[in-house]
Short mmCIF file of C-alpha atoms in Angstrom, two decimals:
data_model
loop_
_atom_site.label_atom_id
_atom_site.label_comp_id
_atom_site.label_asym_id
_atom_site.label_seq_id
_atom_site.Cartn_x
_atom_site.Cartn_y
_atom_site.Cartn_z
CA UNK A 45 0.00 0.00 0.00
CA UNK A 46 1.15 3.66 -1.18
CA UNK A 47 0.45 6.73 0.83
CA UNK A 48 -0.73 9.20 -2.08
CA UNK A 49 -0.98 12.67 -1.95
CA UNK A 50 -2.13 15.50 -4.18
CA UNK A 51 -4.47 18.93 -4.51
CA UNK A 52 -7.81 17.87 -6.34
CA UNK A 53 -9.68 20.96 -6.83
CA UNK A 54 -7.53 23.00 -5.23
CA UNK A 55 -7.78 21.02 -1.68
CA UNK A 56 -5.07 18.58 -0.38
CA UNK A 57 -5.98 15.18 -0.51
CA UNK A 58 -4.37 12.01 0.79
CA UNK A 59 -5.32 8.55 1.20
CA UNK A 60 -3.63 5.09 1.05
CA UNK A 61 -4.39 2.45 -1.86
CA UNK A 62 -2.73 -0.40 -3.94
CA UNK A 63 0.35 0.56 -5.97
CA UNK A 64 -1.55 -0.47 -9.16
CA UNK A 65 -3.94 1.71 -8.12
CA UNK A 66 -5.03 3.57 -11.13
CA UNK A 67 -5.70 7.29 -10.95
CA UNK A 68 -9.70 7.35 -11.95
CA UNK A 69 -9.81 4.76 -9.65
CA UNK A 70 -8.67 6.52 -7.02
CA UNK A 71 -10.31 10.08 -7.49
CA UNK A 72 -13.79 8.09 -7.97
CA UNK A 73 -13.19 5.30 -4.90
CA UNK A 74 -10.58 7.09 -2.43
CA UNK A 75 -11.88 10.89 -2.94
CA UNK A 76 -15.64 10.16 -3.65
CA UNK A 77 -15.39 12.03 -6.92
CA UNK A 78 -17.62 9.82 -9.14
CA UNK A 79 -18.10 12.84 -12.42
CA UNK A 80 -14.75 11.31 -13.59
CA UNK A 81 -16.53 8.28 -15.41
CA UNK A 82 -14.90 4.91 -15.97
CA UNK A 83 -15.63 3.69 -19.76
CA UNK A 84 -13.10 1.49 -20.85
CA UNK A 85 -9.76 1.05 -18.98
CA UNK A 86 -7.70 1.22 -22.45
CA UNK A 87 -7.13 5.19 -22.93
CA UNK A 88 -10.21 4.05 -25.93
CA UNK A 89 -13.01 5.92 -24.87
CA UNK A 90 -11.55 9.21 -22.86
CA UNK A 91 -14.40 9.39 -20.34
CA UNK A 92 -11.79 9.57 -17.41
CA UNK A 93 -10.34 13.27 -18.65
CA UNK A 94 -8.32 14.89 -15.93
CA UNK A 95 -5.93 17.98 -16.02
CA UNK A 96 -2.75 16.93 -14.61
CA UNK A 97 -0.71 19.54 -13.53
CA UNK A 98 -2.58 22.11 -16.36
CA UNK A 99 -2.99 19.35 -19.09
CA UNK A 100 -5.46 17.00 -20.05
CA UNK A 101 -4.64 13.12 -19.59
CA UNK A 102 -6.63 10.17 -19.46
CA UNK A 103 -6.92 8.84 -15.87
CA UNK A 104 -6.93 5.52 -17.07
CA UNK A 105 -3.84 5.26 -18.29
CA UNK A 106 -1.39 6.77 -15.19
CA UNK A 107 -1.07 4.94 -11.67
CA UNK A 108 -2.09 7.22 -8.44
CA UNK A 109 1.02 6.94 -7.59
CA UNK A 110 2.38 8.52 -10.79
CA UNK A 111 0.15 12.01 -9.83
CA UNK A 112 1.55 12.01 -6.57
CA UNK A 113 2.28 15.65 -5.61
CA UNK A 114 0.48 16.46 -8.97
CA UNK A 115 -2.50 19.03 -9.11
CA UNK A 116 -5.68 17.41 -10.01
CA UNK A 117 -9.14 18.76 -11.71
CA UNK A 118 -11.67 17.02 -12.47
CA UNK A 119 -15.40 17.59 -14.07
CA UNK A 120 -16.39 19.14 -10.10
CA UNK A 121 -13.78 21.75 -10.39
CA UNK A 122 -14.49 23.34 -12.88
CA UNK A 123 -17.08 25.56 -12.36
CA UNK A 124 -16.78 27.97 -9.55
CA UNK A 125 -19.22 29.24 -6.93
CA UNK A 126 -22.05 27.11 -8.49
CA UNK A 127 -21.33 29.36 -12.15
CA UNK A 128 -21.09 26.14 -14.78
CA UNK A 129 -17.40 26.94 -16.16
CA UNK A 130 -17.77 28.84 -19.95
CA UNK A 131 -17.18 25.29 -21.69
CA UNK A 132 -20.10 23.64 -19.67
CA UNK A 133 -22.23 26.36 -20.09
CA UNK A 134 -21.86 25.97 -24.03
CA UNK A 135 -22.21 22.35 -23.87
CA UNK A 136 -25.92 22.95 -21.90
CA UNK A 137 -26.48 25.88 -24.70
CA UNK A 138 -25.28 23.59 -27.89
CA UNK A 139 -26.77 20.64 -26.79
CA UNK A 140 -23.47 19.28 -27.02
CA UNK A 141 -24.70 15.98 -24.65
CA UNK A 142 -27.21 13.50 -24.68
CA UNK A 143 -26.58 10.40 -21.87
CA UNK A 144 -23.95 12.46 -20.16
CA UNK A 145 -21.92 9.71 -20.38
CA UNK A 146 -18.89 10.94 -22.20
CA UNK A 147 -19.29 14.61 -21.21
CA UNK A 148 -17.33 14.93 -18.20
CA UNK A 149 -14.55 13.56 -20.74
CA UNK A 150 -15.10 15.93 -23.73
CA UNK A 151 -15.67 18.61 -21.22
CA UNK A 152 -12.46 18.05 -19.47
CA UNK A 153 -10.46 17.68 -23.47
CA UNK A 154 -12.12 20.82 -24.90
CA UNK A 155 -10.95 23.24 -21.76
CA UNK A 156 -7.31 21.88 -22.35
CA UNK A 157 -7.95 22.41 -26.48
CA UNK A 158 -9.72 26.08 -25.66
CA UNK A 159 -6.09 26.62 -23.85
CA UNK A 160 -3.89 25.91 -25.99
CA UNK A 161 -5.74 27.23 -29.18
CA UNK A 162 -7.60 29.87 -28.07
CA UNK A 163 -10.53 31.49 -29.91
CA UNK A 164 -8.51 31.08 -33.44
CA UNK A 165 -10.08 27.35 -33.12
CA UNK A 166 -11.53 26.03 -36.29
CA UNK A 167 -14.02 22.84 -36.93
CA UNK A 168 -10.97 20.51 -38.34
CA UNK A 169 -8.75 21.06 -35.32
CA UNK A 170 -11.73 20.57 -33.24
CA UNK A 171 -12.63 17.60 -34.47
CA UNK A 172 -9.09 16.41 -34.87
CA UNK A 173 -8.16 16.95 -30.89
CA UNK A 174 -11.59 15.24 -29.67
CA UNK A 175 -10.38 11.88 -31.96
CA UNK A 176 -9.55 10.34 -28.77
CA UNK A 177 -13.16 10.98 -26.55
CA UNK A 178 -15.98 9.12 -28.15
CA UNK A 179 -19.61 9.67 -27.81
CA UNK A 180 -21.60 6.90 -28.89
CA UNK A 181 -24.99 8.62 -28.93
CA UNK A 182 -24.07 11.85 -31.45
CA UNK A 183 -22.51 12.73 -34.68
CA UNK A 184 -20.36 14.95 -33.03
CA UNK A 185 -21.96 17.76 -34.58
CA UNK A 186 -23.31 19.60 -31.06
CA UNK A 187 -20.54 18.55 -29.46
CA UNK A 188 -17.90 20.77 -31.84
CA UNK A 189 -20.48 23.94 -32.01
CA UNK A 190 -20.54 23.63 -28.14
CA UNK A 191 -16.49 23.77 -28.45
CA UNK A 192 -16.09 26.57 -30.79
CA UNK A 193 -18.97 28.15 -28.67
CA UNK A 194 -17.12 28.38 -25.66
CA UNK A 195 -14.03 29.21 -27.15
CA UNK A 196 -15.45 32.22 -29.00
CA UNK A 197 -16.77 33.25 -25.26
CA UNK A 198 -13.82 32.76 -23.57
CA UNK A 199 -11.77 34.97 -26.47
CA UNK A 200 -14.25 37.50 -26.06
CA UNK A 201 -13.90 37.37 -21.85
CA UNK A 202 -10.34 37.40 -22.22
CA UNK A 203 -10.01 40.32 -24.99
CA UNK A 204 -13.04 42.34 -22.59
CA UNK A 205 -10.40 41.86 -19.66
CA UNK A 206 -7.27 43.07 -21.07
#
């Protein structure tokens, strides 16, 4: 048994578990953090989207023990003070979700895509970085207006604050 310990959401967490422990394991069983969503166990499906220390990574694929000292979000922190985060809020406005299933994932993917490409996103490159989240119930379609959506918001926010 491992003694992990990280920030999750800004708080400092610790708790023991297996050393094959794997990190969506662990946020959902250990921390009681169950919007990180287990689909596959293969890196396949990207349901389990973290940010790791500012970047997106499937928590599937990377031991608890691995994001030991690491800073964690998941899907619950994003928004703040009960205001859905700018990419959730486009994702309720788009209709970018039907189960839910896969939207913690995609959610997760397109804040780390928003940050890296800011508003200059286009539908290719969309579409192109969400290759490795699947949604089994749309076409996608939603899902990439809700992206550029946000994006477009969040350009806007940031241009209206400088």
């Amino acid at each position: 048994m491992a003694k992990v310990k990280m920030t999750v959401n800004g708080r400092q967490v610790g708790s023991e578990c297996d050393d094959r422990t794997l990190l969506v394991h662990f946020i959902r069983e250990n921390l009681g953090l169950t919007g990180t969503h287990v689909g596959c166990d293969t890196t396949q499906c990207g349901a389990c989207v973290v940010h790791m220390d500012g970047r997106s990574v499937k928590s599937c694929s990377i031991l608890a023990v691995q994001a030991a000292g690491s800073e964690i979000v998941t899907i619950e922190g994003l928004s703040s003070g009960g205001e859905l985060h700018p990419v959730q809020a486009a994702f309720k406005a788009n209709h970018g979700l039907q189960c839910g299933f896969c939207t913690p994932g995609m959610v997760m993917t397109s804040v780390d895509i928003i940050r890296r490409h800011g508003a200059q996103l286009d539908e290719a490159t969309v579409r192109a970085e969400l290759e490795g989240n699947i949604c089994r119930c749309t076409g996608y379609h939603n899902i990439v207006k809700s992206v550029l959506a946000a994006a477009a918001e969040m350009g806007s926010a940031k241009e209206a604050a400088e």
